[in-house]
Amino acid sequence: MRKKLYINGKWIDGINHVDLITPHSDVLLAEIPLATLDQLEEAIMSAKNARDEMEKLTAFERSMILEQLVEQFKANRSRLAEILALEAAKPLKAALGEIDRTIATYKIAAEEAKRIYGETLPLDAVAGGEGRITYTVREPIGVIGAITPFNFPFNLVAHKVGPAIAAGNTIVLKPASQTPLSAYALAEMLDQTDLPKGAFNLVTGKGSEIGDALVKHADVKAITFTGSPEVGISLKSKAGLKKVTLELGSNSALIIDEGVKLSDELINRCVWGAFIYNGQVCISLQRIYVHESLTEEFLSKMKIAVEKLIVGSPLDLKTDISALISKKDVFRIDQWVKNSLEDGARLITGGNVISERIYSPTILANVSNTCEVSCNEVFGPVVTVNSFKDFDEAIDEVNNSRYGLQAGIFTENLQRALYATKKLHVGGVLVNDVPTFRVDLMPYGGVKESGYGREGIKYAIQEMTEMKLISIKM
């Protein structure tokens, strides 16, 4: 099937196309258009010209457009999950979970559209400020350029499109080359809502061409990007004075303190955090630091639980582990694991290539913090486990990273929990949970090379609006 670009409410033919292949079975899914720079210009101008119609919409009307989209997602839940399983090799039960989260994300955006507030300022609190009524309002910033990754192609797009519409902005979306079908499905559903034509535009193509041009364009007022730190840092340097929100990488860590009961619930939570969607999650649990009194028990229980994971087709509801997004990632991860073993790491389970597309779920112990599987983002089904004696040692190891997205800690000691929340240099600390936890209304983002700005619908709306001061002299 040859797909088209979606510009100004119309489906536009591409000139050149590339084949989209299923990661799991190497079957041709579709032919994807490579937008030209002229077509990108048309999309940006369409978004710019649609601003007047968007600004005419009331908060209630913007909210209802998002509610219409929610109903579209509910009606098409199974079909949309199958799209995820096919184009991203996301196991079907995880794909259904993503669709459910996407529904929640757009629902939250619909609610937040009615809660964009300013504040009244008492200027008479200082001499010379008397006799004035002063307040602030938040106004839409304009055209939003959204660049999204492959791993959550419905929900991470929702975290950009949802708040943009809620705030009254217009959007040009450039989805990941590996997972464009989800974006096409979104365009089809938005086309059935009351969103003004031109307010949402979809262009596909090479990030190095289309993405860069989108970032640099003078009529694009804000960029919201999720992807690798290398690309994100490069985009920020090209964006000039635009508002930029970057959600980047991580090697998220968990501390398991002494005295913690290693229950089945805790072990299963760690397995989920490390291996959900093959570890291809920004906040995937990658590093675990366990008190020395618990380490061997933890490794034994983790090994048993991980070896129960089912490897198979993403279209099978029983499957836990399926294909990685590309063959080169299988090769890279295998090389990183081998490098760690040569450096003295201990293989607990896994550590082998199942096929050119699938890598076995792997646990490594006693891993040096200079190994790639520890200090870089694996983005695959690998977790490392190291022991610690002193609590501050564990804190230091978590912080010994160029990333800082989220971290978790299991502890029975309230004082240590609060101490960790203060000392861990990350964007979010999860007490008695893994760092992979996220619900879609919470502020989400990192420090260091993990990002810049915050997502979460309410917080993304703040990033996508400008504050204006109004003062009336009486």
CSV table of C-alpha atoms in Angstrom, one decimal:
chain,number,residue,atom,x,y,z
A,1,MET,CA,0.0,0.0,0.0
A,2,ARG,CA,1.4,3.4,-1.0
A,3,LYS,CA,0.8,6.0,1.7
A,4,LYS,CA,0.4,9.8,1.2
A,5,LEU,CA,1.3,12.9,3.2
A,6,TYR,CA,-1.4,14.7,5.1
A,7,ILE,CA,-1.2,18.4,4.5
A,8,ASN,CA,-3.9,21.1,5.0
A,9,GLY,CA,-6.6,18.4,5.5
A,10,LYS,CA,-5.7,16.7,2.2
A,11,TRP,CA,-3.8,13.5,1.3
A,12,ILE,CA,-0.9,14.5,-0.9
A,13,ASP,CA,1.1,12.1,-3.1
A,14,GLY,CA,4.8,11.8,-2.5
A,15,ILE,CA,7.4,11.8,-5.2
A,16,ASN,CA,9.8,9.2,-3.8
A,17,HIS,CA,9.0,6.4,-1.5
A,18,VAL,CA,10.8,3.9,0.8
A,19,ASP,CA,9.6,0.4,1.8
A,20,LEU,CA,8.4,-0.1,5.3
A,21,ILE,CA,9.3,-3.7,6.5
A,22,THR,CA,7.9,-5.5,9.6
A,23,PRO,CA,10.8,-5.9,12.1
A,24,HIS,CA,9.6,-9.4,13.1
A,25,SER,CA,9.0,-11.1,9.8
A,26,ASP,CA,10.6,-8.8,7.1
A,27,VAL,CA,7.3,-8.5,5.3
A,28,LEU,CA,6.5,-5.4,3.2
A,29,LEU,CA,3.9,-3.3,5.1
A,30,ALA,CA,3.7,-0.1,3.0
A,31,GLU,CA,5.5,2.3,0.8
A,32,ILE,CA,6.2,5.5,2.7
A,33,PRO,CA,6.6,8.9,1.0
A,34,LEU,CA,9.7,11.0,1.5
A,35,ALA,CA,8.5,14.5,1.8
A,36,THR,CA,10.3,17.2,-0.2
A,37,LEU,CA,11.4,20.4,1.3
A,38,ASP,CA,8.7,22.1,-0.7
A,39,GLN,CA,6.1,19.8,0.8
A,40,LEU,CA,7.4,20.5,4.2
A,41,GLU,CA,7.1,24.2,3.5
A,42,GLU,CA,3.5,23.7,2.4
A,43,ALA,CA,2.8,21.8,5.7
A,44,ILE,CA,4.3,24.6,7.8
A,45,MET,CA,2.3,27.3,5.8
A,46,SER,CA,-0.9,25.3,6.3
A,47,ALA,CA,-0.3,25.2,10.0
A,48,LYS,CA,0.5,28.9,10.1
A,49,ASN,CA,-2.6,29.8,8.1
A,50,ALA,CA,-4.8,27.6,10.4
A,51,ARG,CA,-3.8,29.6,13.5
A,52,ASP,CA,-6.7,32.0,13.0
A,53,GLU,CA,-9.2,29.2,13.0
A,54,MET,CA,-7.7,27.6,16.0
A,55,GLU,CA,-7.7,30.9,17.9
A,56,LYS,CA,-11.4,31.2,17.3
A,57,LEU,CA,-12.1,28.0,19.1
A,58,THR,CA,-13.2,28.2,22.7
A,59,ALA,CA,-11.6,26.0,25.4
A,60,PHE,CA,-14.8,23.9,25.3
A,61,GLU,CA,-14.5,23.4,21.5
A,62,ARG,CA,-10.9,22.4,21.7
A,63,SER,CA,-11.8,20.0,24.5
A,64,MET,CA,-14.6,18.5,22.5
A,65,ILE,CA,-12.3,17.9,19.5
A,66,LEU,CA,-10.0,15.9,21.8
A,67,GLU,CA,-13.0,14.0,23.2
A,68,GLN,CA,-14.0,13.1,19.6
A,69,LEU,CA,-10.5,11.8,19.1
A,70,VAL,CA,-10.8,9.7,22.3
A,71,GLU,CA,-13.9,8.1,20.9
A,72,GLN,CA,-12.1,7.3,17.7
A,73,PHE,CA,-9.3,5.5,19.6
A,74,LYS,CA,-11.8,3.5,21.7
A,75,ALA,CA,-13.7,2.4,18.5
A,76,ASN,CA,-10.5,1.3,16.8
A,77,ARG,CA,-8.5,-0.1,19.8
A,78,SER,CA,-7.8,-3.6,18.4
A,79,ARG,CA,-6.9,-2.3,14.9
A,80,LEU,CA,-4.5,0.3,16.3
A,81,ALA,CA,-2.8,-2.2,18.6
A,82,GLU,CA,-2.3,-4.5,15.5
A,83,ILE,CA,-0.6,-1.6,13.7
A,84,LEU,CA,1.8,-1.3,16.6
A,85,ALA,CA,2.5,-5.0,16.6
A,86,LEU,CA,3.2,-5.0,12.9
A,87,GLU,CA,5.3,-1.8,12.4
A,88,ALA,CA,7.1,-1.8,15.8
A,89,ALA,CA,7.1,-5.5,16.7
A,90,LYS,CA,5.5,-4.5,20.0
A,91,PRO,CA,4.0,-7.6,21.7
A,92,LEU,CA,0.2,-7.4,21.4
A,93,LYS,CA,-0.5,-7.2,25.1
A,94,ALA,CA,2.0,-4.3,25.4
A,95,ALA,CA,0.5,-2.7,22.3
A,96,LEU,CA,-3.0,-2.8,23.8
A,97,GLY,CA,-1.6,-1.2,26.9
A,98,GLU,CA,-0.2,1.6,24.8
A,99,ILE,CA,-3.5,2.3,23.1
A,100,ASP,CA,-5.2,2.4,26.5
A,101,ARG,CA,-2.6,4.9,27.7
A,102,THR,CA,-3.0,7.0,24.5
A,103,ILE,CA,-6.7,7.2,25.2
A,104,ALA,CA,-6.0,8.4,28.7
A,105,THR,CA,-3.5,10.9,27.4
A,106,TYR,CA,-5.9,12.5,25.0
A,107,LYS,CA,-8.6,12.4,27.7
A,108,ILE,CA,-6.3,14.3,30.0
A,109,ALA,CA,-5.6,16.8,27.3
A,110,ALA,CA,-9.3,17.3,26.7
A,111,GLU,CA,-9.7,18.1,30.4
A,112,GLU,CA,-6.6,20.4,30.6
A,113,ALA,CA,-7.9,22.4,27.6
A,114,LYS,CA,-10.4,23.8,30.1
A,115,ARG,CA,-7.8,24.6,32.8
A,116,ILE,CA,-5.4,27.0,31.2
A,117,TYR,CA,-5.2,29.7,33.8
A,118,GLY,CA,-3.4,33.0,34.4
A,119,GLU,CA,-3.3,34.8,37.8
A,120,THR,CA,-4.2,38.2,39.3
A,121,LEU,CA,-1.3,40.2,40.6
A,122,PRO,CA,-1.6,42.7,43.5
A,123,LEU,CA,0.6,45.4,42.1
A,124,ASP,CA,-0.3,47.7,45.1
A,125,ALA,CA,2.0,45.5,47.1
A,126,VAL,CA,4.8,47.9,46.1
A,127,ALA,CA,4.7,51.7,46.0
A,128,GLY,CA,3.6,53.0,42.7
A,129,GLY,CA,1.6,50.0,41.8
A,130,GLU,CA,-1.7,51.2,43.3
A,131,GLY,CA,-4.8,51.8,41.2
A,132,ARG,CA,-4.3,49.0,38.7
A,133,ILE,CA,-5.9,45.7,37.8
A,134,THR,CA,-3.2,43.4,36.7
A,135,TYR,CA,-3.4,39.8,35.5
A,136,THR,CA,-1.7,37.3,33.3
A,137,VAL,CA,-3.0,35.0,30.5
A,138,ARG,CA,-1.4,32.2,28.6
A,139,GLU,CA,-1.6,32.3,24.8
A,140,PRO,CA,-0.8,29.6,22.2
A,141,ILE,CA,2.7,30.0,20.8
A,142,GLY,CA,1.9,29.1,17.2
A,143,VAL,CA,3.2,26.3,15.0
A,144,ILE,CA,4.6,23.4,16.9
A,145,GLY,CA,7.1,21.1,15.2
A,146,ALA,CA,6.8,17.6,16.7
A,147,ILE,CA,9.5,14.9,16.1
A,148,THR,CA,8.7,11.5,17.6
A,149,PRO,CA,10.5,8.1,18.1
A,150,PHE,CA,9.6,4.6,17.2
A,151,ASN,CA,9.1,3.0,20.7
A,152,PHE,CA,5.7,4.6,21.7
A,153,PRO,CA,4.4,5.9,18.3
A,154,PHE,CA,0.9,6.5,19.5
A,155,ASN,CA,1.4,7.7,23.1
A,156,LEU,CA,4.5,9.8,22.7
A,157,VAL,CA,2.8,11.5,19.7
A,158,ALA,CA,-0.2,12.1,22.0
A,159,HIS,CA,2.0,13.9,24.5
A,160,LYS,CA,2.8,16.4,21.7
A,161,VAL,CA,-0.4,16.6,19.7
A,162,GLY,CA,-2.7,16.5,22.7
A,163,PRO,CA,-1.3,19.5,24.6
A,164,ALA,CA,-0.8,21.4,21.3
A,165,ILE,CA,-4.5,21.2,20.4
A,166,ALA,CA,-5.5,21.8,24.0
A,167,ALA,CA,-3.5,25.1,24.0
A,168,GLY,CA,-4.8,26.2,20.6
A,169,ASN,CA,-1.6,25.6,18.6
A,170,THR,CA,-1.2,24.0,15.2
A,171,ILE,CA,1.1,21.1,14.5
A,172,VAL,CA,3.5,19.7,11.9
A,173,LEU,CA,4.3,16.1,12.9
A,174,LYS,CA,7.4,14.2,11.7
A,175,PRO,CA,7.1,10.6,13.0
A,176,ALA,CA,9.9,8.1,13.3
A,177,SER,CA,10.8,6.4,9.9
A,178,GLN,CA,10.3,3.0,11.5
A,179,THR,CA,6.8,3.6,12.7
A,180,PRO,CA,4.8,6.0,10.5
A,181,LEU,CA,1.6,3.9,10.2
A,182,SER,CA,0.5,4.9,13.6
A,183,ALA,CA,0.8,8.6,12.6
A,184,TYR,CA,-1.2,7.9,9.5
A,185,ALA,CA,-3.9,6.3,11.6
A,186,LEU,CA,-3.9,9.4,13.8
A,187,ALA,CA,-4.3,11.7,10.8
A,188,GLU,CA,-7.2,9.6,9.6
A,189,MET,CA,-8.9,9.9,13.0
A,190,LEU,CA,-8.3,13.6,13.4
A,191,ASP,CA,-9.7,14.1,9.9
A,192,GLN,CA,-13.0,12.8,11.4
A,193,THR,CA,-13.1,15.4,14.1
A,194,ASP,CA,-13.9,19.2,14.1
A,195,LEU,CA,-10.3,20.2,14.1
A,196,PRO,CA,-9.8,23.0,11.5
A,197,LYS,CA,-8.1,21.8,8.3
A,198,GLY,CA,-4.4,22.6,8.3
A,199,ALA,CA,-4.1,22.6,12.1
A,200,PHE,CA,-2.5,19.1,12.0
A,201,ASN,CA,-0.1,18.1,9.2
A,202,LEU,CA,1.9,14.9,8.8
A,203,VAL,CA,5.1,14.7,6.9
A,204,THR,CA,7.4,11.6,6.6
A,205,GLY,CA,11.0,11.5,5.5
A,206,LYS,CA,14.6,11.5,6.6
A,207,GLY,CA,15.2,13.3,9.9
A,208,SER,CA,18.5,14.7,8.7
A,209,GLU,CA,16.6,16.5,5.9
A,210,ILE,CA,12.9,17.1,7.0
A,211,GLY,CA,13.7,17.2,10.7
A,212,ASP,CA,16.5,19.7,10.4
A,213,ALA,CA,14.5,21.9,8.1
A,214,LEU,CA,11.5,21.8,10.5
A,215,VAL,CA,13.6,22.8,13.4
A,216,LYS,CA,15.3,25.7,11.6
A,217,HIS,CA,12.1,27.2,10.0
A,218,ALA,CA,11.3,30.7,11.1
A,219,ASP,CA,7.5,30.1,11.2
A,220,VAL,CA,7.9,27.1,13.6
A,221,LYS,CA,7.7,28.6,17.1
A,222,ALA,CA,8.4,25.6,19.2
A,223,ILE,CA,10.0,22.1,18.8
A,224,THR,CA,9.1,19.1,20.9
A,225,PHE,CA,11.4,16.1,20.4
A,226,THR,CA,11.8,12.7,21.8
A,227,GLY,CA,14.8,10.7,20.8
A,228,SER,CA,18.5,10.2,21.3
A,229,PRO,CA,20.7,12.7,23.2
A,230,GLU,CA,23.0,13.2,20.3
A,231,VAL,CA,20.2,14.2,17.9
A,232,GLY,CA,18.4,16.2,20.6
A,233,ILE,CA,21.5,18.3,21.5
A,234,SER,CA,22.1,18.9,17.8
A,235,LEU,CA,18.5,20.0,17.3
A,236,LYS,CA,18.7,22.4,20.2
A,237,SER,CA,21.8,24.1,18.8
A,238,LYS,CA,19.9,24.6,15.5
A,239,ALA,CA,16.6,25.9,17.0
A,240,GLY,CA,17.8,29.4,17.9
A,241,LEU,CA,15.4,31.2,20.1
A,242,LYS,CA,12.5,28.7,19.6
A,243,LYS,CA,11.1,27.0,22.6
A,244,VAL,CA,12.5,23.5,22.8
A,245,THR,CA,11.4,20.5,24.8
A,246,LEU,CA,13.7,17.5,24.6
A,247,GLU,CA,12.9,14.0,26.0
A,248,LEU,CA,16.1,12.1,25.6
A,249,GLY,CA,17.8,8.9,26.8
A,250,SER,CA,18.6,7.2,30.1
A,251,ASN,CA,20.1,4.2,31.8
A,252,SER,CA,17.6,4.3,34.7
A,253,ALA,CA,18.7,2.7,38.0
A,254,LEU,CA,17.0,1.1,41.0
A,255,ILE,CA,18.3,0.7,44.5
A,256,ILE,CA,17.1,-2.3,46.7
A,257,ASP,CA,18.0,-1.5,50.3
A,258,GLU,CA,18.9,-3.9,53.0
A,259,GLY,CA,15.9,-5.4,54.9
A,260,VAL,CA,13.6,-5.3,51.8
A,261,LYS,CA,11.5,-8.4,51.3
A,262,LEU,CA,12.2,-9.9,47.9
A,263,SER,CA,8.6,-10.8,47.2
A,264,ASP,CA,7.2,-12.1,44.0
A,265,GLU,CA,5.6,-8.8,43.5
A,266,LEU,CA,8.9,-6.9,43.7
A,267,ILE,CA,10.7,-9.4,41.4
A,268,ASN,CA,7.9,-9.3,38.8
A,269,ARG,CA,8.0,-5.5,39.0
A,270,CYS,CA,11.7,-5.5,38.2
A,271,VAL,CA,11.3,-8.0,35.4
A,272,TRP,CA,8.5,-5.8,33.9
A,273,GLY,CA,10.6,-2.6,34.3
A,274,ALA,CA,13.6,-4.2,32.6
A,275,PHE,CA,12.0,-6.2,29.8
A,276,ILE,CA,8.7,-4.5,28.8
A,277,TYR,CA,8.8,-3.9,25.1
A,278,ASN,CA,12.2,-5.6,24.9
A,279,GLY,CA,13.7,-2.8,27.0
A,280,GLN,CA,13.1,-0.3,24.3
A,281,VAL,CA,11.7,2.3,26.7
A,282,CYS,CA,13.4,5.5,27.8
A,283,ILE,CA,12.9,4.7,31.5
A,284,SER,CA,13.6,1.0,31.1
A,285,LEU,CA,15.2,-0.5,34.2
A,286,GLN,CA,18.8,-0.9,33.2
A,287,ARG,CA,20.9,-0.8,36.4
A,288,ILE,CA,20.0,-2.4,39.7
A,289,TYR,CA,22.0,-1.9,42.9
A,290,VAL,CA,21.1,-4.5,45.6
A,291,HIS,CA,22.4,-4.6,49.1
A,292,GLU,CA,25.1,-7.3,49.5
A,293,SER,CA,22.9,-9.2,52.0
A,294,LEU,CA,20.2,-9.7,49.3
A,295,THR,CA,22.2,-9.9,46.1
A,296,GLU,CA,22.4,-13.7,45.5
A,297,GLU,CA,18.8,-14.2,46.5
A,298,PHE,CA,17.7,-11.4,44.2
A,299,LEU,CA,19.8,-12.8,41.3
A,300,SER,CA,18.3,-16.3,41.8
A,301,LYS,CA,14.7,-15.1,41.8
A,302,MET,CA,15.3,-12.7,38.9
A,303,LYS,CA,16.8,-15.5,36.8
A,304,ILE,CA,13.8,-17.8,37.4
A,305,ALA,CA,11.3,-15.1,36.6
A,306,VAL,CA,13.2,-13.9,33.4
A,307,GLU,CA,13.5,-17.4,32.1
A,308,LYS,CA,9.7,-17.7,32.1
A,309,LEU,CA,9.4,-14.8,29.6
A,310,ILE,CA,7.9,-16.0,26.3
A,311,VAL,CA,9.7,-15.2,23.1
A,312,GLY,CA,7.6,-15.1,20.0
A,313,SER,CA,5.5,-13.3,17.5
A,314,PRO,CA,4.3,-9.8,18.5
A,315,LEU,CA,0.8,-10.8,17.2
A,316,ASP,CA,0.5,-13.5,19.9
A,317,LEU,CA,-1.0,-12.3,23.1
A,318,LYS,CA,1.2,-14.6,25.1
A,319,THR,CA,4.4,-13.1,23.8
A,320,ASP,CA,6.7,-11.1,26.2
A,321,ILE,CA,9.8,-10.7,24.1
A,322,SER,CA,9.8,-10.1,20.3
A,323,ALA,CA,11.9,-8.5,17.6
A,324,LEU,CA,14.0,-5.4,18.3
A,325,ILE,CA,13.4,-2.5,16.0
A,326,SER,CA,16.4,-3.3,13.7
A,327,LYS,CA,18.9,-6.0,13.1
A,328,LYS,CA,21.8,-3.6,13.8
A,329,ASP,CA,20.5,-3.2,17.4
A,330,VAL,CA,20.7,-7.0,17.9
A,331,PHE,CA,24.4,-6.9,16.8
A,332,ARG,CA,25.2,-3.9,18.9
A,333,ILE,CA,23.6,-5.3,22.1
A,334,ASP,CA,25.4,-8.6,21.6
A,335,GLN,CA,28.7,-6.9,21.2
A,336,TRP,CA,28.1,-4.8,24.3
A,337,VAL,CA,27.2,-7.9,26.4
A,338,LYS,CA,30.4,-9.7,25.1
A,339,ASN,CA,32.5,-6.7,26.0
A,340,SER,CA,31.1,-6.7,29.6
A,341,LEU,CA,31.9,-10.4,30.0
A,342,GLU,CA,35.4,-9.9,28.7
A,343,ASP,CA,35.7,-7.1,31.3
A,344,GLY,CA,34.7,-9.5,34.2
A,345,ALA,CA,30.9,-9.4,34.3
A,346,ARG,CA,29.0,-12.5,35.3
A,347,LEU,CA,26.3,-13.9,33.0
A,348,ILE,CA,23.2,-14.9,35.0
A,349,THR,CA,20.9,-15.7,32.1
A,350,GLY,CA,20.6,-14.9,28.4
A,351,GLY,CA,23.5,-13.3,26.6
A,352,ASN,CA,22.8,-14.9,23.2
A,353,VAL,CA,21.3,-14.0,19.8
A,354,ILE,CA,18.1,-15.9,19.2
A,355,SER,CA,17.8,-14.7,15.6
A,356,GLU,CA,19.0,-11.8,13.6
A,357,ARG,CA,16.0,-9.8,14.9
A,358,ILE,CA,15.7,-11.1,18.5
A,359,TYR,CA,18.1,-10.9,21.5
A,360,SER,CA,17.5,-13.1,24.6
A,361,PRO,CA,16.4,-11.4,27.8
A,362,THR,CA,19.7,-11.0,29.7
A,363,ILE,CA,20.9,-10.5,33.3
A,364,LEU,CA,24.5,-9.5,34.0
A,365,ALA,CA,26.1,-9.2,37.4
A,366,ASN,CA,29.3,-7.5,38.7
A,367,VAL,CA,29.3,-5.1,35.8
A,368,SER,CA,31.9,-2.3,35.6
A,369,ASN,CA,30.4,1.1,35.5
A,370,THR,CA,32.6,1.9,32.4
A,371,CYS,CA,31.0,-0.9,30.3
A,372,GLU,CA,28.6,0.1,27.6
A,373,VAL,CA,25.8,-1.9,29.1
A,374,SER,CA,26.1,0.2,32.2
A,375,CYS,CA,27.2,3.7,31.2
A,376,ASN,CA,25.3,3.9,27.9
A,377,GLU,CA,21.6,3.4,27.0
A,378,VAL,CA,21.2,-0.3,26.0
A,379,PHE,CA,17.6,0.2,24.7
A,380,GLY,CA,17.3,-3.6,24.6
A,381,PRO,CA,16.5,-6.6,26.9
A,382,VAL,CA,19.5,-6.4,29.2
A,383,VAL,CA,19.7,-5.5,32.9
A,384,THR,CA,22.7,-5.2,35.1
A,385,VAL,CA,22.8,-6.1,38.8
A,386,ASN,CA,25.6,-5.0,41.2
A,387,SER,CA,25.8,-5.2,45.0
A,388,PHE,CA,26.6,-2.4,47.4
A,389,LYS,CA,27.5,-2.3,51.1
A,390,ASP,CA,27.0,1.4,52.0
A,391,PHE,CA,23.8,3.3,51.1
A,392,ASP,CA,25.7,6.4,50.0
A,393,GLU,CA,27.8,4.1,47.6
A,394,ALA,CA,24.5,3.1,45.9
A,395,ILE,CA,23.4,6.7,45.6
A,396,ASP,CA,26.8,7.7,44.1
A,397,GLU,CA,26.6,4.8,41.5
A,398,VAL,CA,23.1,5.9,40.4
A,399,ASN,CA,24.3,9.5,40.0
A,400,ASN,CA,27.5,8.3,38.2
A,401,SER,CA,25.8,8.7,34.8
A,402,ARG,CA,25.5,11.3,32.1
A,403,TYR,CA,21.8,10.6,32.2
A,404,GLY,CA,19.2,11.6,34.8
A,405,LEU,CA,15.6,10.7,33.8
A,406,GLN,CA,14.1,8.7,36.6
A,407,ALA,CA,15.4,6.4,39.4
A,408,GLY,CA,13.7,4.1,41.9
A,409,ILE,CA,14.4,2.8,45.4
A,410,PHE,CA,12.9,0.0,47.4
A,411,THR,CA,13.4,0.5,51.1
A,412,GLU,CA,11.7,0.0,54.5
A,413,ASN,CA,13.5,3.0,56.0
A,414,LEU,CA,11.6,6.3,55.6
A,415,GLN,CA,14.7,8.3,56.4
A,416,ARG,CA,16.7,6.6,53.7
A,417,ALA,CA,13.8,7.1,51.2
A,418,LEU,CA,13.6,10.8,51.9
A,419,TYR,CA,17.4,11.0,51.8
A,420,ALA,CA,17.4,9.3,48.3
A,421,THR,CA,14.8,11.7,47.0
A,422,LYS,CA,17.1,14.6,47.9
A,423,LYS,CA,20.4,13.1,46.7
A,424,LEU,CA,19.4,11.4,43.5
A,425,HIS,CA,20.2,13.7,40.6
A,426,VAL,CA,17.3,12.8,38.3
A,427,GLY,CA,14.0,14.2,37.0
A,428,GLY,CA,11.9,11.8,39.0
A,429,VAL,CA,12.3,9.5,42.0
A,430,LEU,CA,10.0,6.6,42.5
A,431,VAL,CA,10.0,5.2,46.1
A,432,ASN,CA,9.1,1.6,46.4
A,433,ASP,CA,8.7,1.2,42.6
A,434,VAL,CA,10.9,0.8,39.5
A,435,PRO,CA,11.9,3.9,37.5
A,436,THR,CA,9.9,2.6,34.5
A,437,PHE,CA,6.7,3.8,36.2
A,438,ARG,CA,4.9,6.6,34.4
A,439,VAL,CA,1.3,7.8,34.2
A,440,ASP,CA,0.5,10.4,31.7
A,441,LEU,CA,-0.6,13.4,33.8
A,442,MET,CA,2.6,13.6,35.9
A,443,PRO,CA,5.5,15.9,35.0
A,444,TYR,CA,8.0,13.8,33.0
A,445,GLY,CA,11.5,14.8,32.0
A,446,GLY,CA,15.1,14.6,33.0
A,447,VAL,CA,18.3,16.4,33.9
A,448,LYS,CA,21.8,16.2,32.4
A,449,GLU,CA,21.7,14.5,29.0
A,450,SER,CA,18.2,13.0,29.6
A,451,GLY,CA,16.3,16.1,28.5
A,452,TYR,CA,15.3,19.7,28.7
A,453,GLY,CA,11.8,20.8,29.7
A,454,ARG,CA,8.9,18.7,30.9
A,455,GLU,CA,6.1,16.7,29.4
A,456,GLY,CA,2.9,15.5,31.0
A,457,ILE,CA,-0.1,17.3,29.5
A,458,LYS,CA,-0.4,20.2,32.0
A,459,TYR,CA,3.4,20.8,31.9
A,460,ALA,CA,3.6,20.5,28.1
A,461,ILE,CA,0.9,23.1,27.8
A,462,GLN,CA,3.1,25.5,29.7
A,463,GLU,CA,5.9,24.8,27.3
A,464,MET,CA,3.6,25.4,24.3
A,465,THR,CA,2.1,28.7,25.5
A,466,GLU,CA,3.5,32.2,26.2
A,467,MET,CA,2.6,34.3,29.3
A,468,LYS,CA,1.2,37.7,28.6
A,469,LEU,CA,0.8,40.5,31.3
A,470,ILE,CA,-2.2,42.8,31.2
A,471,SER,CA,-2.3,45.9,33.5
A,472,ILE,CA,-5.3,48.3,33.5
A,473,LYS,CA,-4.9,51.7,35.2
A,474,MET,CA,-8.2,52.7,36.9
